[in-house]
mmCIF file of C-alpha atoms in Angstrom:
data_model
loop_
_atom_site.group_PDB
_atom_site.id
_atom_site.type_symbol
_atom_site.label_atom_id
_atom_site.label_comp_id
_atom_site.label_asym_id
_atom_site.label_seq_id
_atom_site.Cartn_x
_atom_site.Cartn_y
_atom_site.Cartn_z
ATOM 1 C CA MET A 1 -2.895 6.234 68.482
ATOM 2 C CA ARG A 2 -3.186 5.032 64.965
ATOM 3 C CA LEU A 3 0.455 4.230 64.477
ATOM 4 C CA ALA A 4 0.412 0.459 64.892
ATOM 5 C CA VAL A 5 4.138 -0.579 64.535
ATOM 6 C CA PHE A 6 7.493 1.543 64.633
ATOM 7 C CA VAL A 7 9.835 -1.018 62.551
ATOM 8 C CA LEU A 8 12.102 2.153 61.609
ATOM 9 C CA ALA A 9 12.162 4.270 64.508
ATOM 10 C CA ALA A 10 15.583 3.638 64.651
ATOM 11 C CA ILE A 11 16.058 5.108 61.639
ATOM 12 C CA ALA A 12 16.934 8.669 62.853
ATOM 13 C CA LEU A 13 19.367 7.163 65.480
ATOM 14 C CA ALA A 14 21.058 4.295 63.012
ATOM 15 C CA ALA A 15 23.302 6.722 61.002
ATOM 16 C CA PRO A 16 24.081 6.061 57.335
ATOM 17 C CA LEU A 17 27.522 5.018 56.430
ATOM 18 C CA THR A 18 29.649 6.611 53.644
ATOM 19 C CA ALA A 19 31.412 4.588 50.930
ATOM 20 C CA THR A 20 34.427 5.375 53.487
ATOM 21 C CA GLY A 21 32.630 3.577 56.497
ATOM 22 C CA GLU A 22 32.309 7.024 58.391
ATOM 23 C CA HIS A 23 28.857 7.579 59.838
ATOM 24 C CA VAL A 24 26.313 10.368 58.418
ATOM 25 C CA SER A 25 23.416 12.207 60.539
ATOM 26 C CA PRO A 26 20.213 10.986 58.694
ATOM 27 C CA VAL A 27 18.487 14.666 57.362
ATOM 28 C CA LYS A 28 16.658 15.894 60.646
ATOM 29 C CA THR A 29 13.405 17.778 59.719
ATOM 30 C CA GLY A 30 12.608 19.911 62.979
ATOM 31 C CA GLY A 31 12.203 17.784 65.670
ATOM 32 C CA THR A 32 10.625 14.735 63.368
ATOM 33 C CA VAL A 33 11.684 11.316 63.376
ATOM 34 C CA LEU A 34 10.808 8.432 60.432
ATOM 35 C CA ALA A 35 8.717 5.102 61.380
ATOM 36 C CA ILE A 36 6.901 2.920 59.711
ATOM 37 C CA GLU A 37 2.854 2.540 60.208
ATOM 38 C CA SER A 38 1.237 -0.850 59.454
ATOM 39 C CA SER A 39 -2.511 -0.673 58.393
ATOM 40 C CA ARG A 40 -4.570 -2.614 56.036
ATOM 41 C CA GLY A 41 -2.179 -4.522 54.686
ATOM 42 C CA GLN A 42 0.510 -1.888 53.313
ATOM 43 C CA ASP A 43 3.088 -0.254 55.303
ATOM 44 C CA PHE A 44 3.389 3.740 55.281
ATOM 45 C CA LEU A 45 6.701 5.745 55.599
ATOM 46 C CA VAL A 46 5.573 8.579 58.487
ATOM 47 C CA ARG A 47 7.501 11.772 59.442
ATOM 48 C CA VAL A 48 6.663 11.672 63.568
ATOM 49 C CA ASP A 49 6.674 14.304 66.033
ATOM 50 C CA ALA A 50 10.115 13.337 68.432
ATOM 51 C CA ASN A 51 8.318 14.338 71.354
ATOM 52 C CA SER A 52 4.410 13.208 71.089
ATOM 53 C CA LEU A 53 4.751 10.685 68.147
ATOM 54 C CA ARG A 54 1.683 12.328 66.241
ATOM 55 C CA PRO A 55 2.124 12.139 62.599
ATOM 56 C CA ALA A 56 3.367 15.067 60.855
ATOM 57 C CA LYS A 57 3.591 13.658 57.428
ATOM 58 C CA ARG A 58 2.412 10.264 55.733
ATOM 59 C CA LEU A 59 3.660 8.424 52.469
ATOM 60 C CA ALA A 60 2.038 5.432 51.329
ATOM 61 C CA LEU A 61 4.548 2.601 50.132
ATOM 62 C CA GLY A 62 1.832 0.522 48.185
ATOM 63 C CA GLY A 63 2.490 -2.566 50.062
ATOM 64 C CA ARG A 64 4.869 -4.325 52.871
ATOM 65 C CA VAL A 65 8.301 -3.055 53.665
ATOM 66 C CA HIS A 66 11.022 -5.783 53.958
ATOM 67 C CA ALA A 67 14.470 -4.182 54.215
ATOM 68 C CA TRP A 68 15.523 -0.237 53.863
ATOM 69 C CA SER A 69 18.921 1.271 53.849
ATOM 70 C CA PHE A 70 19.869 5.483 53.569
ATOM 71 C CA SER A 71 22.197 7.017 50.968
ATOM 72 C CA PRO A 72 25.779 7.361 51.646
ATOM 73 C CA ASP A 73 24.599 11.409 52.614
ATOM 74 C CA GLY A 74 21.598 10.388 54.261
ATOM 75 C CA ARG A 75 19.516 12.127 51.595
ATOM 76 C CA ARG A 76 17.644 9.500 50.130
ATOM 77 C CA LEU A 77 16.312 6.279 51.286
ATOM 78 C CA ALA A 78 15.365 3.067 49.237
ATOM 79 C CA ILE A 79 13.112 0.685 50.638
ATOM 80 C CA GLY A 80 12.330 -2.553 49.863
ATOM 81 C CA VAL A 81 8.700 -3.033 48.966
ATOM 82 C CA ASP A 82 6.918 -6.485 48.262
ATOM 83 C CA LYS A 83 4.141 -4.882 45.690
ATOM 84 C CA ALA A 84 6.688 -2.577 44.126
ATOM 85 C CA TYR A 85 8.600 -5.488 42.613
ATOM 86 C CA GLY A 86 11.756 -4.350 43.776
ATOM 87 C CA PHE A 87 12.590 -0.878 46.029
ATOM 88 C CA ARG A 88 11.139 2.491 45.962
ATOM 89 C CA ILE A 89 13.805 5.523 46.412
ATOM 90 C CA ILE A 90 12.539 7.979 48.786
ATOM 91 C CA ASP A 91 13.429 11.720 49.060
ATOM 92 C CA VAL A 92 13.528 12.214 53.210
ATOM 93 C CA ARG A 93 13.534 15.406 53.591
ATOM 94 C CA ARG A 94 10.278 15.808 51.262
ATOM 95 C CA LEU A 95 9.136 12.705 52.353
ATOM 96 C CA LYS A 96 8.283 12.047 48.447
ATOM 97 C CA SER A 97 9.119 9.093 46.477
ATOM 98 C CA ILE A 98 11.467 9.953 43.425
ATOM 99 C CA GLY A 99 11.910 6.665 41.920
ATOM 100 C CA ARG A 100 11.600 2.762 41.455
ATOM 101 C CA ALA A 101 14.115 0.470 40.903
ATOM 102 C CA GLN A 102 12.702 -3.280 39.921
ATOM 103 C CA THR A 103 14.238 -6.841 40.932
ATOM 104 C CA TRP A 104 13.816 -10.182 40.100
ATOM 105 C CA SER A 105 10.834 -10.023 43.092
ATOM 106 C CA ARG A 106 7.851 -11.947 42.257
ATOM 107 C CA PRO A 107 4.160 -11.916 44.457
ATOM 108 C CA GLY A 108 4.783 -12.629 47.709
ATOM 109 C CA TRP A 109 8.593 -12.436 47.908
ATOM 110 C CA GLY A 110 10.388 -9.759 49.426
ATOM 111 C CA ILE A 111 13.729 -7.975 49.591
ATOM 112 C CA SER A 112 15.224 -9.179 52.736
ATOM 113 C CA THR A 113 18.788 -6.915 52.822
ATOM 114 C CA LEU A 114 19.403 -3.460 50.682
ATOM 115 C CA ALA A 115 22.491 -1.689 51.599
ATOM 116 C CA TRP A 116 23.199 1.536 49.529
ATOM 117 C CA LEU A 117 27.223 1.161 49.584
ATOM 118 C CA ALA A 118 28.062 4.250 47.454
ATOM 119 C CA PRO A 119 26.303 6.835 45.291
ATOM 120 C CA ARG A 120 25.867 5.201 42.264
ATOM 121 C CA ARG A 121 25.314 1.421 44.019
ATOM 122 C CA ILE A 122 22.763 -0.701 45.927
ATOM 123 C CA ILE A 123 23.434 -4.276 46.426
ATOM 124 C CA GLY A 124 20.749 -6.077 47.601
ATOM 125 C CA PHE A 125 19.395 -9.526 48.379
ATOM 126 C CA GLU A 126 16.129 -11.765 47.838
ATOM 127 C CA ALA A 127 14.443 -14.842 46.888
ATOM 128 C CA ALA A 128 16.152 -15.254 43.538
ATOM 129 C CA GLY A 129 19.753 -14.094 44.702
ATOM 130 C CA LEU A 130 21.711 -10.775 44.637
ATOM 131 C CA PHE A 131 21.393 -7.520 42.912
ATOM 132 C CA VAL A 132 23.340 -4.416 42.228
ATOM 133 C CA VAL A 133 21.283 -1.755 40.736
ATOM 134 C CA ASP A 134 22.102 1.959 39.968
ATOM 135 C CA PRO A 135 20.155 4.216 41.953
ATOM 136 C CA VAL A 136 20.647 7.083 39.629
ATOM 137 C CA THR A 137 19.866 5.057 36.312
ATOM 138 C CA ARG A 138 17.722 2.281 37.704
ATOM 139 C CA LYS A 139 19.367 -0.018 35.775
ATOM 140 C CA HIS A 140 20.995 -3.631 36.938
ATOM 141 C CA LEU A 141 24.593 -3.796 37.385
ATOM 142 C CA ARG A 142 26.676 -6.667 37.531
ATOM 143 C CA ALA A 143 26.287 -8.672 40.735
ATOM 144 C CA PRO A 144 29.024 -10.881 42.140
ATOM 145 C CA GLU A 145 29.078 -14.453 41.794
ATOM 146 C CA VAL A 146 28.076 -16.283 44.943
ATOM 147 C CA THR A 147 28.963 -20.109 44.415
ATOM 148 C CA GLY A 148 27.064 -22.144 46.768
ATOM 149 C CA GLU A 149 23.773 -20.909 48.749
ATOM 150 C CA ILE A 150 23.242 -18.155 50.720
ATOM 151 C CA GLN A 151 21.898 -18.954 54.393
ATOM 152 C CA ALA A 152 21.672 -15.287 55.526
ATOM 153 C CA VAL A 153 22.731 -11.811 54.880
ATOM 154 C CA LYS A 154 23.611 -9.301 57.318
ATOM 155 C CA ARG A 155 25.322 -5.551 57.571
ATOM 156 C CA CYS A 156 28.285 -5.125 59.167
ATOM 157 C CA GLY A 157 29.817 -1.295 58.888
ATOM 158 C CA LYS A 158 30.002 -0.826 55.722
ATOM 159 C CA PHE A 159 29.793 -4.117 54.068
ATOM 160 C CA VAL A 160 27.113 -6.462 53.729
ATOM 161 C CA VAL A 161 28.139 -10.408 54.703
#
């Protein structure tokens, strides 16, 4: 089997949250789930048949995946890719890249956390610190000020703490 590693197989099961904290079902396409395939130094987003685990469609991401988050409506996916110097925005139904937002990432750095909190707000954390991006304009917005050092970032419901 060519699929080496499934790190996002739970995407189909882990429903994203709306801005109010309600669960939204991800876009489902005829008995398939999304997965990450790692092969030869890069990752691919793959639509996989839920029963046979055979790939139906594959999208090269251009590097290694470090974090991901669904849009509040479940139709798009923000996915942090190390060689993209930020994250890509993927149309989940068509499995097509529809945009990219740069962060402060440098070679070898990866985004450790992404949370798509509202239709026009993605917050993330990487070695350079917190960032907030409007996924529509792909412009950086003012990030919350944090005093001291951030030791860890975790998702808790609709919040990133």
